Short mmCIF file of C-alpha atoms and ligand atoms in Angstrom, two decimals:
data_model
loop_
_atom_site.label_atom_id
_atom_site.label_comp_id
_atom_site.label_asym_id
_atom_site.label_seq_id
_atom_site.Cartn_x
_atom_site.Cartn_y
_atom_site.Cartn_z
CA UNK A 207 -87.01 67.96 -45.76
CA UNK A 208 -85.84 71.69 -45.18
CA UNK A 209 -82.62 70.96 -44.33
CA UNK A 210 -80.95 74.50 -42.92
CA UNK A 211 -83.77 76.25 -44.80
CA UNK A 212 -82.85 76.66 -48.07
CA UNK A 213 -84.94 78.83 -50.32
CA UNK A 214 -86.31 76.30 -52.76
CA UNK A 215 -87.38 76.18 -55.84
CA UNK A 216 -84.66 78.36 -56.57
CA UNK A 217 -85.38 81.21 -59.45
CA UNK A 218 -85.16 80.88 -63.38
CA UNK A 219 -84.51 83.87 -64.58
CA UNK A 220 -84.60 84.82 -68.34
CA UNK A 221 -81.14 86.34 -69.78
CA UNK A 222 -81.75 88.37 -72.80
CA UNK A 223 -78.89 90.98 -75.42
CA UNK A 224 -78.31 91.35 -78.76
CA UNK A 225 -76.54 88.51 -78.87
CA UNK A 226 -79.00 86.12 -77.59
CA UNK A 227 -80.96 87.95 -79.66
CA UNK A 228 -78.98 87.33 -82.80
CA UNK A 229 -79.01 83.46 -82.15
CA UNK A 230 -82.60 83.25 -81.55
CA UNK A 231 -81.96 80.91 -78.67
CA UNK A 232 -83.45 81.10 -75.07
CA UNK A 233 -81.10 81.48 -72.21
CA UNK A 234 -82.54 81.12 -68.92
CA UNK A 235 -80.29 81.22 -65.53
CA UNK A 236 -80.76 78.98 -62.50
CA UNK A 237 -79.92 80.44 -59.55
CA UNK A 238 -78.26 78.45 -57.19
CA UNK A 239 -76.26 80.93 -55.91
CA UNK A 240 -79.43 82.08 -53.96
CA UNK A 241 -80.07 78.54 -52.12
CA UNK A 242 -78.31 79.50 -48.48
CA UNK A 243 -76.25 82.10 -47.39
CA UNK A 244 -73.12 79.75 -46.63
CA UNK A 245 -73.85 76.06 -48.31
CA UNK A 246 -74.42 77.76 -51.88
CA UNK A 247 -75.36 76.13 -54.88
CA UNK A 248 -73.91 72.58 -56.27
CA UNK A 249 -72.25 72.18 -52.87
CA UNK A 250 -75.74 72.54 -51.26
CA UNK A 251 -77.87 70.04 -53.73
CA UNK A 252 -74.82 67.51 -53.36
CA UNK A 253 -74.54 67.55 -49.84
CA UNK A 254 -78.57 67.34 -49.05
CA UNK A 255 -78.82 63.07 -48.86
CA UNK A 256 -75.14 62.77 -47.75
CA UNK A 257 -75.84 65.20 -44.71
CA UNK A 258 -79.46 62.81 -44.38
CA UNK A 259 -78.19 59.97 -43.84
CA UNK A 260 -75.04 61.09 -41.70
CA UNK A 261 -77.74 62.47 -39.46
CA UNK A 262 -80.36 58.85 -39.65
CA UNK A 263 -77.60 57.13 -39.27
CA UNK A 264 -76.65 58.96 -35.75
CA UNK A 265 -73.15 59.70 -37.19
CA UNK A 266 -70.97 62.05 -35.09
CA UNK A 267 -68.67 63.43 -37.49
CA UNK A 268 -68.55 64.26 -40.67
CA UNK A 269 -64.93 64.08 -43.21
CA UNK A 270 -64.50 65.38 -46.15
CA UNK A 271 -61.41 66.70 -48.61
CA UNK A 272 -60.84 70.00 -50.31
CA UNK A 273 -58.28 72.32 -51.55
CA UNK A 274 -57.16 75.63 -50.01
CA UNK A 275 -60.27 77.10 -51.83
CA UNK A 276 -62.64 74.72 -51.44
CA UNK A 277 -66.65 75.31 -51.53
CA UNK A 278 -67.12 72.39 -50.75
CA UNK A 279 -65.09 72.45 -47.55
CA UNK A 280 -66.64 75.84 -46.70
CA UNK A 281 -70.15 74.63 -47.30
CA UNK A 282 -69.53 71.25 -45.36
CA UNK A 283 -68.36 73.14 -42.13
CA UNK A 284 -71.36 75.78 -42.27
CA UNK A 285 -73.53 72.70 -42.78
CA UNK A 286 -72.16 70.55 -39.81
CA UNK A 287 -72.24 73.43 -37.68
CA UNK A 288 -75.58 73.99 -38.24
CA UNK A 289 -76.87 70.25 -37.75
CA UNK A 290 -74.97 70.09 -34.89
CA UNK A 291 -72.15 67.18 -36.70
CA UNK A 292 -68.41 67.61 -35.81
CA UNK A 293 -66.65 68.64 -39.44
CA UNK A 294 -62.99 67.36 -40.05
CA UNK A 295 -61.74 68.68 -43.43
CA UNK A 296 -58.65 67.22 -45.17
CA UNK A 297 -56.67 69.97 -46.69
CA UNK A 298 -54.70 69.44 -49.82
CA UNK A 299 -51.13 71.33 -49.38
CA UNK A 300 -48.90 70.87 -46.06
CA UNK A 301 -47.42 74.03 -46.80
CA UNK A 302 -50.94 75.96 -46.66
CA UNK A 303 -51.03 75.33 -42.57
CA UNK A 304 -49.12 78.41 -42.03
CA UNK A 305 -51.03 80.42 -43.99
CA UNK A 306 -54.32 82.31 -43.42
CA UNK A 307 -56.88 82.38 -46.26
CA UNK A 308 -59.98 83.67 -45.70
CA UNK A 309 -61.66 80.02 -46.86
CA UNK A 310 -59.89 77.76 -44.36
CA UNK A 311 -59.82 80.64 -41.95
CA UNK A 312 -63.98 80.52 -41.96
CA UNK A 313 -63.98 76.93 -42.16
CA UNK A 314 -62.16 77.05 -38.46
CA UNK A 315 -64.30 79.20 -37.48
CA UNK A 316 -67.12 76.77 -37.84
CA UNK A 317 -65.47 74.04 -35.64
CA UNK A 318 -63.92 72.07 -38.62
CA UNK A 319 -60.92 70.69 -37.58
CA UNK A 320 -58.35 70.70 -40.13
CA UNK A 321 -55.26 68.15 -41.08
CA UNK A 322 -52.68 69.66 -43.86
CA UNK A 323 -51.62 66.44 -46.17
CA UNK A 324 -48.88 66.41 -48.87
CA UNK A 325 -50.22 66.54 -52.60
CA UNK A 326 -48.91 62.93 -52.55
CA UNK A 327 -50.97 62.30 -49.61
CA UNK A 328 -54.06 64.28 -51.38
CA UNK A 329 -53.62 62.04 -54.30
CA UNK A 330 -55.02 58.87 -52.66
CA UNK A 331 -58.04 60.73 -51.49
CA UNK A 332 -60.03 57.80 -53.24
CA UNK A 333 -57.84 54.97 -52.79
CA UNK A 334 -59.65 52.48 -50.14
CA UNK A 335 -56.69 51.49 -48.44
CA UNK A 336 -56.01 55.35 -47.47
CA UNK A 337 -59.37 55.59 -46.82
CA UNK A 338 -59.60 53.30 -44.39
CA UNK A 339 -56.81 53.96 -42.67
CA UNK A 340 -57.91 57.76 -42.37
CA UNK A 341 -61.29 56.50 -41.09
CA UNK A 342 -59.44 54.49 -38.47
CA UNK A 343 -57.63 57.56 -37.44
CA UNK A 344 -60.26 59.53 -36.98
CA UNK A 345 -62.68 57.38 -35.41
CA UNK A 346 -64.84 55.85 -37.96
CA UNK A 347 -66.80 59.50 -39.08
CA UNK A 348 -68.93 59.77 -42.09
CA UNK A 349 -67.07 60.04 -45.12
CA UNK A 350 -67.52 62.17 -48.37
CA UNK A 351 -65.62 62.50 -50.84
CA UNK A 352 -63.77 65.79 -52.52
CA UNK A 353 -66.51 68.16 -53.92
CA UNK A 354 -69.58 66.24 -52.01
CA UNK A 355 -69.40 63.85 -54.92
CA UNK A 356 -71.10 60.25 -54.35
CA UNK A 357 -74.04 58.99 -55.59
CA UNK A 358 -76.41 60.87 -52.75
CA UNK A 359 -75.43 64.16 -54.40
CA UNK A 360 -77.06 62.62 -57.78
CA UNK A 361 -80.02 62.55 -56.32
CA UNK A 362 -80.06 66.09 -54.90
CA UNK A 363 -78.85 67.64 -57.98
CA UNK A 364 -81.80 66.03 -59.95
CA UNK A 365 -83.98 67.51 -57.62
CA UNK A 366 -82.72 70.71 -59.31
CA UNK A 367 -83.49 69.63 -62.62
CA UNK A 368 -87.21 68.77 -61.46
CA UNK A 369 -87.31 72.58 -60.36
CA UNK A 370 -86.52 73.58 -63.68
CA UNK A 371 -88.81 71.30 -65.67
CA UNK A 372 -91.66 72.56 -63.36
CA UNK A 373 -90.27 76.11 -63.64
CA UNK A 374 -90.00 76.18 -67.72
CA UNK A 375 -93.29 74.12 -68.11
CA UNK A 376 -90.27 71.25 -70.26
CA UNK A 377 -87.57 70.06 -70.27
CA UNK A 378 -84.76 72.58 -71.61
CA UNK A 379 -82.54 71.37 -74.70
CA UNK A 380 -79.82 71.89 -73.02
CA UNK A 381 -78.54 72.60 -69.36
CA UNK A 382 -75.50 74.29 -69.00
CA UNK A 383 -72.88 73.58 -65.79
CA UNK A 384 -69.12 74.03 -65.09
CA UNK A 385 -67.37 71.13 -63.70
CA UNK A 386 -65.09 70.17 -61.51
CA UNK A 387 -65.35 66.61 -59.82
CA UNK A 388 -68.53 66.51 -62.48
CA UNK A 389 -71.03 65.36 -60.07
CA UNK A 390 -73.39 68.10 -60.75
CA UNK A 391 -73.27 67.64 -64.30
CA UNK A 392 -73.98 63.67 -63.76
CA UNK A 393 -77.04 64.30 -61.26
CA UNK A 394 -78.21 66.80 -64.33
CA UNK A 395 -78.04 63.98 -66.53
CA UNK A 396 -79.59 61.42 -64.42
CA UNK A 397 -82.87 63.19 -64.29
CA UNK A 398 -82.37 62.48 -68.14
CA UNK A 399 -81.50 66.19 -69.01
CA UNK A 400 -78.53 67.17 -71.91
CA UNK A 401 -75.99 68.57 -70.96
CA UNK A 402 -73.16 71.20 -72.02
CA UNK A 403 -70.15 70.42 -69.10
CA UNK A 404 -67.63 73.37 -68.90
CA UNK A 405 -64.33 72.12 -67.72
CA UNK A 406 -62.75 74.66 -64.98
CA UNK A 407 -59.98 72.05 -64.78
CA UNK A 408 -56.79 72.24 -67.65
CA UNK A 409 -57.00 68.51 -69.29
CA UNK A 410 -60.44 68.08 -68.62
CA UNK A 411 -61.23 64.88 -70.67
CA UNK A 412 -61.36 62.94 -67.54
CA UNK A 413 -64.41 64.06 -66.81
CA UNK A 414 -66.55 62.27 -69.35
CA UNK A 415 -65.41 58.65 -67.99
CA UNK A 416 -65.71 60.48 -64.41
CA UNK A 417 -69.26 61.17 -65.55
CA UNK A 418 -70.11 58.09 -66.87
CA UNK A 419 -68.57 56.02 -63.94
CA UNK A 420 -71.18 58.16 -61.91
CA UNK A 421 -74.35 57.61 -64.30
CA UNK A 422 -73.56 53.28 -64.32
CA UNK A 423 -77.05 52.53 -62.80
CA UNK A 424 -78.58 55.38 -64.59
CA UNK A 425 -80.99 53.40 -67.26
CA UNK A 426 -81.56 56.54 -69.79
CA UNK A 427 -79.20 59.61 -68.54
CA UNK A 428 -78.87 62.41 -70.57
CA UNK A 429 -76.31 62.87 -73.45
CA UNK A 430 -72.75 64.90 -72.34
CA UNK A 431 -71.20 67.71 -74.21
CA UNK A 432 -68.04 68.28 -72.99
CA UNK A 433 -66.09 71.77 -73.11
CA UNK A 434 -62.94 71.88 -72.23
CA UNK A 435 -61.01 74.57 -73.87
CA UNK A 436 -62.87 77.07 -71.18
CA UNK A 437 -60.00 76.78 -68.33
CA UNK A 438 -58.08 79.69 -68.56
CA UNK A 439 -55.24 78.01 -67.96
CA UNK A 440 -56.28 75.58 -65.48
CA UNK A 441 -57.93 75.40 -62.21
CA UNK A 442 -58.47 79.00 -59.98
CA UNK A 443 -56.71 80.56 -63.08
CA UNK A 444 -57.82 83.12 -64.29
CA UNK A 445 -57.30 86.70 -66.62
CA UNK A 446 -58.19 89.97 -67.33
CA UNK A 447 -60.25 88.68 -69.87
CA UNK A 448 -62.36 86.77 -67.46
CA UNK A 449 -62.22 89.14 -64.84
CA UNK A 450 -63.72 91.79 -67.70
CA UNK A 451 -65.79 89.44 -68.76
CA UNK A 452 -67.30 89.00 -64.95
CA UNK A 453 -67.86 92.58 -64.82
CA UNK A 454 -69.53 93.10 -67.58
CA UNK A 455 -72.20 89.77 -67.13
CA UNK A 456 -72.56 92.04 -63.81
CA UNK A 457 -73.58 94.88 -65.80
CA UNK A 458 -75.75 93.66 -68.34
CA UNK A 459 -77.38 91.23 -65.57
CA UNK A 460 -76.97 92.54 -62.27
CA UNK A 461 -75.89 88.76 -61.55
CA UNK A 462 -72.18 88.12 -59.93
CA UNK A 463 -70.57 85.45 -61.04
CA UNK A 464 -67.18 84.24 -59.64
CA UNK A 465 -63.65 83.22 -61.61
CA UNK A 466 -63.05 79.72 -60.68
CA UNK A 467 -66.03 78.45 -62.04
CA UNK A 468 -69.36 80.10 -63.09
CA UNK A 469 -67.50 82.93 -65.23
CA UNK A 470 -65.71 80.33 -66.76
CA UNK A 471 -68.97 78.57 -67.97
CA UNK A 472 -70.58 81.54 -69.03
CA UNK A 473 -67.52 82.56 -70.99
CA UNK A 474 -67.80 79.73 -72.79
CA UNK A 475 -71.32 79.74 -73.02
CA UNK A 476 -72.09 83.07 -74.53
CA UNK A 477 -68.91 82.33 -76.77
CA UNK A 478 -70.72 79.10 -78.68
CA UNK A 479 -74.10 81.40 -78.77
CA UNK A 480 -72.11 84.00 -81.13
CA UNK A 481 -70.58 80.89 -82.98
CA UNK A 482 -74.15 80.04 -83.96
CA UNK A 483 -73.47 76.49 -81.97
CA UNK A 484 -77.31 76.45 -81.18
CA UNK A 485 -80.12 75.86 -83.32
CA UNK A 486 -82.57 79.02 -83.38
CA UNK A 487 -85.37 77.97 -80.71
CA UNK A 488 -83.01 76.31 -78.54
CA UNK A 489 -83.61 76.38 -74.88
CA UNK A 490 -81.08 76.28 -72.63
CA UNK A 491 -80.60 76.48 -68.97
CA UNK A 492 -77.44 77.34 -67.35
CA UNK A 493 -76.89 76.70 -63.83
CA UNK A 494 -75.38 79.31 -61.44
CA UNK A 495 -73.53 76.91 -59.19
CA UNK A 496 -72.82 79.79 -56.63
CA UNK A 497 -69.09 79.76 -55.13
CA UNK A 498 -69.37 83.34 -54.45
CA UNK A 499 -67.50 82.83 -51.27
CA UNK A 500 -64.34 82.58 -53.15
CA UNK A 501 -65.12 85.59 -55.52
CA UNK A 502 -61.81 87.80 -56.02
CA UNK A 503 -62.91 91.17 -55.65
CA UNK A 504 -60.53 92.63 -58.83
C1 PLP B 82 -67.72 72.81 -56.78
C2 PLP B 82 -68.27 73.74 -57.80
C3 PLP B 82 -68.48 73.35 -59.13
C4 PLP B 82 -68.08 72.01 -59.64
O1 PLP B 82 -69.01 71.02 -59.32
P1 PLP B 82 -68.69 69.49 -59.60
O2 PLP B 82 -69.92 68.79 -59.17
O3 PLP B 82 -67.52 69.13 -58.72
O4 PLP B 82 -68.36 69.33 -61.02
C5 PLP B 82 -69.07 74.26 -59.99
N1 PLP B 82 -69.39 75.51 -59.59
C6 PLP B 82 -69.18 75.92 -58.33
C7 PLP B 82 -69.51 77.32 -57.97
C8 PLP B 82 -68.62 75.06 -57.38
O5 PLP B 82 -68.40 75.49 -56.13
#
């Protein structure tokens, strides 16, 4: 189903420099950045079946939970506009209601209706008692979790990895994806792909049980590389450093990557290709998640 037209299957693009080169490896970039103007990349593969069955299942509203930043709020309350579902969006932060940021401010925009909760509040996002008191409050709407995460969005990101294979003609060795919740790197490995998962989160180990937790119906996933000394000092952190390193992907590529996430896997990325990580005829596939909504322009 064409849901909001998204231009699908998405480009693979081949990366190529001296030090790709050097390595003898094959980098290839999937853009996901170029899926839809406003529900870009991961968010848009994650929220595909979740929005599906809101919609079969005559839902009303749609909640979901972000930070102050948040694609995945920004992406949820282009999508509900457009398929005609009411968006509520639980902000983490009480302080950020007073404040105007150009993500929350679109958001509004869009209908969603936002509610400011403490970080204590924010922190039982997943607990079911809070979640069913929430859903009481705000008359029974369709709930999804922070970052579109749930078992739906498996499905749609493996969808993604079928592009690929069909794309590259196989499988890749290894597909490449920053993480956050780790969703997308769990629907990558569902459709039995390996993957290299680059933390944009400080103290990132969670992830792998995360990950796992996500795969436990999942006969024969993928294996999981986990990198998580890519953070840059922890979530929407960033440096010069990164910032250069941004500009300079830009220039060699003419692709624009963003600082909260995509730079940050690339960073890493390119840095095990010089530290001869990778086999010489490796393939690998790294995803460009988009997020370019929340690109600082530096
Ligand atoms: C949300 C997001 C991620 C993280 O995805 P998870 O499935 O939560 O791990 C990665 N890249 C971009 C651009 C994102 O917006």
């Amino acid at each position: 189903m064409d849901l909001l037209s998204p231009t699908i299957p998405t480009p693979l693009q081949r990366l190529s420099n001296t030090d790709i080169e050097r390595a003898a490896v094959q980098l290839f970039i999937k853009r996901d950045d170029l899926i839809h103007p406003t529900v870009s990349g991961n968010k848009w593969r994650k929220l595909k079946y979740n929005l599906l069955e809101a919609q079969a299942g005559g839902e009303k509203a749609v909640l979901t939970f972000g930070g102050a930043y948040s694609n995945h709020l920004y992406a949820t309350a282009a999508a509900g506009r457009a398929l005609g579902l009411d968006t509520i969006g639980i902000v983490r932060g009480l302080e950020l209601e007073r404040e105007q940021n150009a993500t929350l401010q679109f958001c509004r925009e869009q209908g969603m209706a936002l509610h400011f909760v403490t970080r204590e509040e924010y922190r039982q996002r997943n607990s079911e008692d809070y979640l069913k008191r929430i859903s009481e409050q705000y008359g029974n709407p369709y709930m999804i979790p922070e970052g579109g995460t749930t078992g739906l969005a498996l499905k749609g990101v493996a969808e993604m990895v079928g592009e690929v294979k069909g794309q590259l003609g196989i499988m890749p060795d290894f597909m490449a994806t920053a993480a956050g919740t780790g969703g997308t790197a769990a629907g990558i490995l569902s459709a039995g792909a390996d993957v290299l998962a680059f933390s944009a989160l400080k103290g990132g180990d969670f992830l792998s049980k995360d990950i796992h937790e996500l795969l436990h119906e999942y006969k024969r996933p993928g294996h999981l590389t986990l990198l998580t000394d890519f953070h840059f000092g922890g979530y929407a952190k960033w440096n010069d450093e990164l910032l250069k390193f941004m500009q300079d992907f830009r220039a060699e590529f003419d692709i624009q990557l963003e600082q909260v996430y995509t730079a940050k896997m690339f960073y890493g990325l390119f840095d095990l290709i010089k530290n001869g990580y990778f086999k010489a005829g490796t393939t690998i596939v790294a995803v460009h998640t988009g997020g370019l909504q929340g690109l600082i322009r530096a």
